[in-house]
């Protein structure tokens, strides 16, 4: 199963920030939307990811002054991305190996979605439950 299947049930809108968005404004957006990260997009290009971890590092390094800095100075860049046709389990492995929790999804160089490790773990659990159910049905029918 591919990442595009996971994205299929969504409306397609991805909350994002521009490179000159202030850290304070980005934090407000994270809190308002109850999300953990924002892709940072310059034009049509994903140039980084600004996450809760970046907030912690910025405040630890700069204190309250971090709130007035642009996210481009404090985001994680370059972003690790995944193709829409990538296998979901392969993407989950990538996230585990790289110790990241969010992936911009690209198709033909443009961002078409944003997935979290929670999205992929949920996909994996759902798949395991379907397989277990199918096995139970098979055993009961024999």
Coordinates of N, CA, C and O in Angstrom, one line a residue:
X1 N 0.8 -1.2 0.0 CA 0.0 0.0 0.0 C 0.9 1.2 0.0 O 1.9 1.3 0.7
X2 N 0.5 2.2 -0.8 CA 1.3 3.4 -0.9 C 0.9 4.6 -0.1 O -0.3 4.6 0.4
X3 N 1.7 5.6 0.0 CA 1.4 6.8 0.8 C 0.2 7.5 0.2 O -0.7 8.0 0.9
X4 N 0.0 7.4 -1.1 CA -1.1 8.1 -1.8 C -2.4 7.5 -1.3 O -3.4 8.2 -1.2
X5 N -2.5 6.2 -0.9 CA -3.7 5.6 -0.4 C -4.0 6.2 1.0 O -5.2 6.5 1.2
X6 N -3.0 6.4 1.8 CA -3.2 7.1 3.1 C -3.8 8.5 2.9 O -4.7 8.9 3.6
X7 N -3.3 9.2 1.9 CA -3.7 10.6 1.6 C -5.1 10.7 1.0 O -5.7 11.7 1.0
X8 N -5.5 9.6 0.4 CA -6.8 9.6 -0.4 C -8.0 10.0 0.4 O -8.9 10.7 -0.1
X9 N -8.0 9.7 1.7 CA -9.2 10.0 2.5 C -9.2 11.5 3.1 O -10.0 11.8 3.8
X10 N -8.2 12.3 2.7 CA -8.1 13.6 3.2 C -8.6 14.6 2.2 O -8.7 14.4 1.0
X11 N -8.8 15.9 2.7 CA -9.2 16.9 1.8 C -8.1 17.6 1.0 O -8.4 18.3 0.1
X12 N -6.9 17.2 1.3 CA -5.8 17.7 0.5 C -5.1 19.0 1.0 O -4.0 19.3 0.7
X13 N -5.8 19.7 1.9 CA -5.3 21.0 2.4 C -4.2 20.7 3.5 O -4.5 19.9 4.4
X14 N -3.0 21.2 3.3 CA -1.9 21.0 4.2 C -1.6 22.4 4.9 O -1.4 23.4 4.2
X15 N -1.6 22.5 6.2 CA -1.3 23.7 6.9 C 0.3 23.8 6.8 O 1.0 22.9 7.0
X16 N 0.7 25.0 6.3 CA 2.1 25.2 6.1 C 2.5 26.6 6.5 O 1.7 27.4 6.9
X17 N 3.8 26.9 6.5 CA 4.3 28.2 6.8 C 5.3 28.6 5.6 O 5.8 27.8 4.9
X18 N 5.4 29.9 5.5 CA 6.4 30.5 4.6 C 7.7 30.7 5.3 O 7.7 30.9 6.5
X19 N 8.8 30.8 4.6 CA 10.1 31.0 5.3 C 10.2 32.2 6.2 O 10.9 32.2 7.2
X20 N 9.5 33.3 5.9 CA 9.5 34.5 6.7 C 8.5 34.6 7.8 O 8.5 35.5 8.5
X21 N 7.7 33.5 8.0 CA 6.8 33.4 9.1 C 7.6 33.5 10.4 O 8.6 32.8 10.5
X22 N 7.1 34.2 11.3 CA 7.9 34.3 12.6 C 7.6 33.0 13.4 O 6.6 32.3 13.2
X23 N 8.6 32.7 14.2 CA 8.4 31.5 15.1 C 7.2 31.7 16.0 O 6.4 30.7 16.2
X24 N 6.9 32.9 16.5 CA 5.8 33.1 17.3 C 4.5 32.8 16.5 O 3.6 32.2 17.1
X25 N 4.4 33.2 15.3 CA 3.2 33.0 14.5 C 3.1 31.5 14.2 O 2.0 30.9 14.2
X26 N 4.2 30.8 13.9 CA 4.2 29.4 13.6 C 3.7 28.6 14.9 O 3.0 27.7 14.8
X27 N 4.2 29.0 16.1 CA 3.8 28.4 17.3 C 2.3 28.5 17.5 O 1.6 27.6 17.9
X28 N 1.8 29.7 17.2 CA 0.3 29.9 17.3 C -0.5 29.0 16.4 O -1.5 28.5 16.8
X29 N 0.1 28.8 15.2 CA -0.6 28.0 14.2 C -0.6 26.5 14.7 O -1.6 25.8 14.6
X30 N 0.6 26.1 15.2 CA 0.7 24.7 15.7 C -0.3 24.5 16.8 O -1.0 23.4 16.9
X31 N -0.4 25.4 17.7 CA -1.3 25.3 18.9 C -2.8 25.3 18.4 O -3.6 24.5 18.9
X32 N -3.1 26.3 17.5 CA -4.5 26.4 17.0 C -5.0 25.2 16.3 O -6.1 24.7 16.6
X33 N -4.1 24.6 15.5 CA -4.5 23.4 14.7 C -4.2 22.1 15.5 O -4.5 21.0 15.0
X34 N -3.6 22.2 16.6 CA -3.2 21.0 17.4 C -2.4 20.0 16.6 O -2.7 18.8 16.5
X35 N -1.3 20.5 16.0 CA -0.4 19.7 15.2 C 1.0 19.9 15.7 O 1.3 20.8 16.4
X36 N 1.9 19.0 15.2 CA 3.2 19.0 15.7 C 4.3 19.6 14.8 O 5.4 19.8 15.2
X37 N 3.9 19.8 13.6 CA 4.9 20.3 12.6 C 4.2 21.0 11.4 O 3.0 20.7 11.1
X38 N 5.0 21.9 10.8 CA 4.5 22.6 9.6 C 5.6 22.4 8.5 O 6.8 22.6 8.8
X39 N 5.2 22.0 7.3 CA 6.2 22.1 6.2 C 6.4 23.6 5.9 O 5.4 24.4 6.0
X40 N 7.6 24.0 5.6 CA 7.9 25.4 5.3 C 8.1 25.4 3.7 O 8.9 24.7 3.2
X41 N 7.2 26.2 3.1 CA 7.2 26.2 1.6 C 7.6 27.6 1.1 O 7.0 28.6 1.5
X42 N 8.5 27.6 0.2 CA 8.9 28.8 -0.5 C 8.5 28.6 -2.0 O 9.1 27.8 -2.7
X43 N 7.4 29.4 -2.4 CA 6.9 29.2 -3.7 C 6.2 27.8 -3.8 O 5.2 27.6 -3.1
X44 N 6.7 26.9 -4.6 CA 6.2 25.6 -4.7 C 7.1 24.5 -4.1 O 6.9 23.3 -4.3
X45 N 8.2 25.0 -3.5 CA 9.2 24.1 -3.0 C 9.2 24.0 -1.5 O 9.2 25.0 -0.8
X46 N 9.2 22.7 -1.0 CA 9.3 22.5 0.5 C 10.8 22.7 0.8 O 11.6 21.9 0.3
X47 N 11.1 23.7 1.7 CA 12.5 24.0 2.0 C 12.8 23.5 3.4 O 14.0 23.6 3.7
X48 N 11.9 23.1 4.2 CA 12.2 22.7 5.5 C 10.9 22.3 6.3 O 9.8 22.3 5.7
X49 N 11.1 21.9 7.5 CA 10.0 21.5 8.4 C 10.2 22.2 9.7 O 11.4 22.2 10.3
X50 N 9.2 22.8 10.2 CA 9.3 23.5 11.5 C 8.4 22.7 12.5 O 7.2 22.6 12.3
X51 N 9.0 22.2 13.5 CA 8.3 21.3 14.4 C 8.4 21.8 15.9 O 9.2 22.7 16.2
X52 N 7.7 21.1 16.7 CA 7.8 21.3 18.2 C 9.2 21.2 18.7 O 9.7 22.0 19.5
X53 N 10.0 20.3 18.1 CA 11.4 20.1 18.5 C 12.2 21.3 18.2 O 13.0 21.8 18.9
X54 N 11.9 21.9 17.0 CA 12.6 23.2 16.6 C 12.3 24.3 17.6 O 13.1 25.1 17.9
X55 N 11.0 24.3 18.0 CA 10.6 25.4 19.0 C 11.5 25.2 20.3 O 12.1 26.2 20.8
X56 N 11.6 24.0 20.8 CA 12.4 23.8 22.0 C 13.8 24.2 21.8 O 14.4 24.9 22.7
X57 N 14.4 23.8 20.7 CA 15.8 24.1 20.5 C 16.0 25.6 20.3 O 17.0 26.2 20.8
X58 N 15.1 26.3 19.7 CA 15.2 27.7 19.5 C 15.1 28.5 20.8 O 15.8 29.4 21.0
X59 N 14.1 28.1 21.6 CA 13.9 28.8 22.9 C 15.1 28.5 23.8 O 15.6 29.4 24.5
X60 N 15.6 27.3 23.8 CA 16.8 27.0 24.6 C 18.0 27.8 24.2 O 18.8 28.2 25.0
X61 N 18.1 28.0 22.9 CA 19.3 28.7 22.4 C 19.2 30.2 22.5 O 20.1 30.9 22.8
X62 N 18.0 30.8 22.1 CA 17.8 32.2 22.0 C 16.9 32.8 23.0 O 16.7 34.1 23.1
X63 N 16.2 32.0 23.8 CA 15.2 32.5 24.8 C 14.0 33.1 24.0 O 13.7 32.8 22.9
X64 N 13.4 34.1 24.7 CA 12.2 34.7 24.1 C 12.4 35.4 22.8 O 11.5 35.6 22.0
X65 N 13.7 35.8 22.5 CA 14.0 36.4 21.2 C 13.7 35.5 20.0 O 13.5 36.0 18.9
X66 N 13.7 34.2 20.3 CA 13.4 33.3 19.2 C 12.0 33.5 18.5 O 11.8 33.3 17.4
X67 N 11.1 34.0 19.3 CA 9.7 34.2 18.8 C 9.6 35.2 17.7 O 8.7 35.1 16.9
X68 N 10.6 36.1 17.6 CA 10.5 37.1 16.5 C 11.4 36.7 15.3 O 11.4 37.5 14.3
X69 N 12.1 35.6 15.4 CA 12.9 35.2 14.3 C 12.1 34.5 13.2 O 11.0 33.8 13.5
X70 N 12.5 34.5 12.0 CA 11.8 33.7 10.9 C 12.0 32.2 11.1 O 13.1 31.8 11.5
X71 N 11.0 31.4 10.7 CA 11.2 30.0 10.9 C 12.3 29.5 10.0 O 13.0 28.4 10.3
X72 N 12.7 30.2 8.9 CA 13.7 29.7 8.0 C 15.1 29.7 8.7 O 15.9 28.9 8.3
X73 N 15.2 30.4 9.8 CA 16.5 30.4 10.5 C 16.6 29.2 11.5 O 17.7 28.8 11.9
X74 N 15.4 28.7 11.9 CA 15.4 27.7 12.9 C 14.8 26.3 12.6 O 14.7 25.4 13.4
X75 N 14.3 26.2 11.3 CA 13.6 25.0 10.9 C 14.6 23.9 10.6 O 15.9 24.2 10.5
X76 N 14.2 22.7 10.5 CA 15.0 21.6 10.1 C 15.0 21.6 8.6 O 14.0 21.5 7.9
X77 N 16.3 21.7 8.0 CA 16.4 21.7 6.6 C 17.7 21.0 6.2 O 18.7 21.0 7.0
X78 N 17.8 20.4 5.1 CA 16.7 20.2 4.1 C 15.8 19.2 4.6 O 16.1 18.3 5.4
X79 N 14.5 19.2 4.1 CA 13.5 18.2 4.6 C 13.8 16.9 4.0 O 14.2 16.7 2.9
X80 N 13.5 15.9 4.8 CA 13.4 14.5 4.3 C 12.0 14.4 3.7 O 11.0 14.7 4.4
X81 N 11.9 13.9 2.5 CA 10.6 13.8 1.8 C 10.4 12.4 1.3 O 11.3 11.6 1.3
X82 N 9.2 12.1 0.9 CA 8.8 10.8 0.4 C 7.9 11.0 -0.8 O 7.2 12.0 -0.9
X83 N 8.0 10.1 -1.8 CA 7.2 10.2 -3.0 C 5.8 9.6 -2.7 O 5.6 8.7 -1.8
X84 N 4.8 10.1 -3.4 CA 3.4 9.7 -3.1 C 3.2 8.2 -3.4 O 2.4 7.5 -2.8
X85 N 4.1 7.7 -4.4 CA 4.0 6.3 -4.7 C 4.8 5.4 -3.9 O 4.9 4.2 -4.1
X86 N 5.4 5.9 -2.8 CA 6.3 5.1 -1.9 C 5.4 4.2 -1.1 O 4.3 4.5 -0.7
X87 N 6.0 3.0 -0.8 CA 5.3 2.0 0.0 C 5.2 2.6 1.4 O 6.2 3.1 1.9
X88 N 4.0 2.5 2.1 CA 3.8 3.0 3.4 C 4.8 2.5 4.4 O 5.3 3.2 5.3
X89 N 5.0 1.2 4.3 CA 6.0 0.5 5.3 C 7.4 1.0 5.1 O 8.2 1.1 6.0
X90 N 7.7 1.2 3.8 CA 9.1 1.8 3.6 C 9.2 3.2 4.2 O 10.3 3.5 4.7
X91 N 8.2 4.0 4.0 CA 8.2 5.3 4.6 C 8.3 5.3 6.1 O 9.0 6.0 6.8
X92 N 7.6 4.3 6.7 CA 7.7 4.1 8.2 C 9.1 3.7 8.6 O 9.6 4.3 9.6
X93 N 9.7 2.9 7.9 CA 11.1 2.5 8.1 C 12.0 3.7 8.0 O 12.9 3.9 8.8
X94 N 11.8 4.5 7.0 CA 12.6 5.7 6.8 C 12.5 6.6 8.0 O 13.5 7.2 8.6
X95 N 11.3 6.8 8.5 CA 11.0 7.7 9.6 C 11.7 7.1 10.9 O 12.3 7.9 11.7
X96 N 11.7 5.9 11.1 CA 12.3 5.2 12.2 C 13.8 5.4 12.2 O 14.4 5.7 13.2
X97 N 14.4 5.1 11.0 CA 15.8 5.2 10.9 C 16.3 6.6 11.0 O 17.4 6.8 11.7
X98 N 15.6 7.6 10.5 CA 16.1 9.0 10.5 C 15.6 9.7 11.8 O 15.9 10.9 12.0
X99 N 14.8 9.0 12.6 CA 14.2 9.6 13.9 C 13.5 10.9 13.6 O 13.7 11.9 14.3
X100 N 12.6 10.8 12.6 CA 11.7 12.0 12.3 C 10.3 11.6 12.4 O 10.0 10.4 12.4
X101 N 9.4 12.5 12.6 CA 8.0 12.2 12.9 C 7.1 12.8 11.8 O 5.9 12.5 11.8
X102 N 7.6 13.5 10.8 CA 6.8 14.1 9.8 C 7.5 14.0 8.4 O 8.7 14.3 8.4
X103 N 6.7 13.8 7.4 CA 7.3 13.7 6.0 C 6.4 14.4 5.0 O 5.2 14.1 4.9
X104 N 7.0 15.4 4.3 CA 6.2 16.0 3.2 C 6.2 14.9 2.1 O 7.1 14.2 1.8
X105 N 5.0 14.8 1.4 CA 4.8 13.9 0.4 C 4.8 14.6 -1.0 O 4.1 15.6 -1.1
X106 N 5.7 14.2 -1.9 CA 5.9 14.9 -3.1 C 5.4 14.0 -4.3 O 5.5 12.8 -4.3
X107 N 4.8 14.7 -5.3 CA 4.5 14.1 -6.6 C 4.9 15.0 -7.7 O 4.5 16.2 -7.7
X108 N 5.8 14.6 -8.6 CA 6.3 15.5 -9.6 C 6.9 16.8 -9.0 O 6.7 17.8 -9.6
X109 N 7.6 16.6 -7.9 CA 8.3 17.7 -7.3 C 7.4 18.7 -6.5 O 7.9 19.5 -5.8
X110 N 6.1 18.5 -6.5 CA 5.2 19.4 -5.7 C 4.7 18.6 -4.5 O 4.4 17.4 -4.6
X111 N 4.5 19.4 -3.4 CA 4.0 18.7 -2.2 C 2.5 18.5 -2.4 O 1.7 19.3 -2.7
X112 N 2.1 17.2 -2.2 CA 0.7 16.8 -2.3 C 0.1 16.3 -0.9 O -1.1 16.0 -0.9
X113 N 0.9 16.3 0.1 CA 0.4 15.9 1.4 C 1.6 15.9 2.4 O 2.7 16.2 2.1
X114 N 1.2 15.6 3.7 CA 2.1 15.7 4.8 C 1.6 14.5 5.7 O 0.5 14.5 6.1
X115 N 2.5 13.6 6.0 CA 2.1 12.5 6.9 C 3.0 12.5 8.1 O 4.1 12.9 8.1
X116 N 2.4 12.0 9.2 CA 3.1 11.9 10.5 C 3.3 10.4 10.7 O 2.7 9.5 10.1
X117 N 4.2 10.1 11.7 CA 4.5 8.7 12.0 C 3.2 8.1 12.6 O 2.9 6.9 12.4
X118 N 2.3 8.9 13.2 CA 1.1 8.4 13.7 C 0.2 7.9 12.6 O -0.5 6.9 12.7
X119 N 0.2 8.7 11.5 CA -0.6 8.2 10.3 C -0.2 6.9 9.8 O -1.0 6.0 9.5
X120 N 1.1 6.7 9.8 CA 1.7 5.4 9.2 C 1.5 4.3 10.2 O 1.2 3.1 9.8
X121 N 1.7 4.5 11.5 CA 1.4 3.5 12.5 C 0.0 3.1 12.5 O -0.4 1.9 12.6
X122 N -0.9 4.0 12.4 CA -2.4 3.7 12.3 C -2.6 2.8 11.1 O -3.4 1.8 11.2
X123 N -2.1 3.2 10.0 CA -2.2 2.4 8.7 C -1.7 0.9 9.0 O -2.4 0.0 8.7
X124 N -0.6 0.8 9.7 CA 0.0 -0.5 9.9 C -0.9 -1.3 10.9 O -1.1 -2.5 10.6
X125 N -1.4 -0.7 11.9 CA -2.3 -1.4 12.9 C -3.6 -1.8 12.2 O -4.0 -2.9 12.3
X126 N -4.2 -0.9 11.4 CA -5.4 -1.3 10.6 C -5.2 -2.5 9.7 O -6.0 -3.4 9.6
X127 N -4.0 -2.5 9.1 CA -3.7 -3.6 8.1 C -3.5 -4.9 8.9 O -4.0 -5.9 8.5
X128 N -2.9 -4.9 10.0 CA -2.7 -6.1 10.9 C -4.0 -6.6 11.4 O -4.3 -7.8 11.3
X129 N -4.9 -5.7 11.8 CA -6.2 -6.1 12.3 C -7.1 -6.7 11.2 O -7.8 -7.7 11.4
X130 N -7.0 -6.1 9.9 CA -7.7 -6.7 8.8 C -7.2 -8.1 8.5 O -8.0 -9.1 8.2
X131 N -5.9 -8.3 8.5 CA -5.3 -9.6 8.3 C -5.7 -10.6 9.3 O -6.0 -11.8 9.0
X132 N -5.7 -10.2 10.6 CA -6.1 -11.1 11.7 C -7.6 -11.5 11.5 O -7.9 -12.7 11.7
X133 N -8.4 -10.5 11.2 CA -9.8 -10.8 11.0 C -10.0 -11.8 9.8 O -10.8 -12.7 9.9
X134 N -9.3 -11.6 8.8 CA -9.4 -12.5 7.6 C -9.0 -13.9 8.0 O -9.6 -14.9 7.6
X135 N -7.9 -14.0 8.8 CA -7.4 -15.3 9.3 C -8.5 -16.0 10.2 O -8.7 -17.2 10.1
X136 N -9.1 -15.2 11.1 CA -10.1 -15.8 11.9 C -11.3 -16.3 11.1 O -11.8 -17.4 11.4
X137 N -11.7 -15.5 10.1 CA -12.8 -15.9 9.3 C -12.5 -17.2 8.5 O -13.3 -18.1 8.4
X138 N -11.3 -17.3 8.0 CA -10.8 -18.5 7.3 C -10.8 -19.7 8.2 O -11.3 -20.8 7.8
X139 N -10.3 -19.5 9.4 CA -10.2 -20.7 10.3 C -11.6 -21.1 10.7 O -11.9 -22.3 10.8
X140 N -12.5 -20.2 10.9 CA -13.9 -20.6 11.3 C -14.6 -21.2 10.2 O -15.6 -22.0 10.4
X141 N -14.2 -21.0 8.9 CA -14.9 -21.5 7.8 C -14.4 -22.9 7.4 O -15.1 -23.6 6.6
X142 N -13.3 -23.4 8.0 CA -12.8 -24.7 7.6 C -13.3 -25.8 8.5 O -13.7 -25.7 9.6

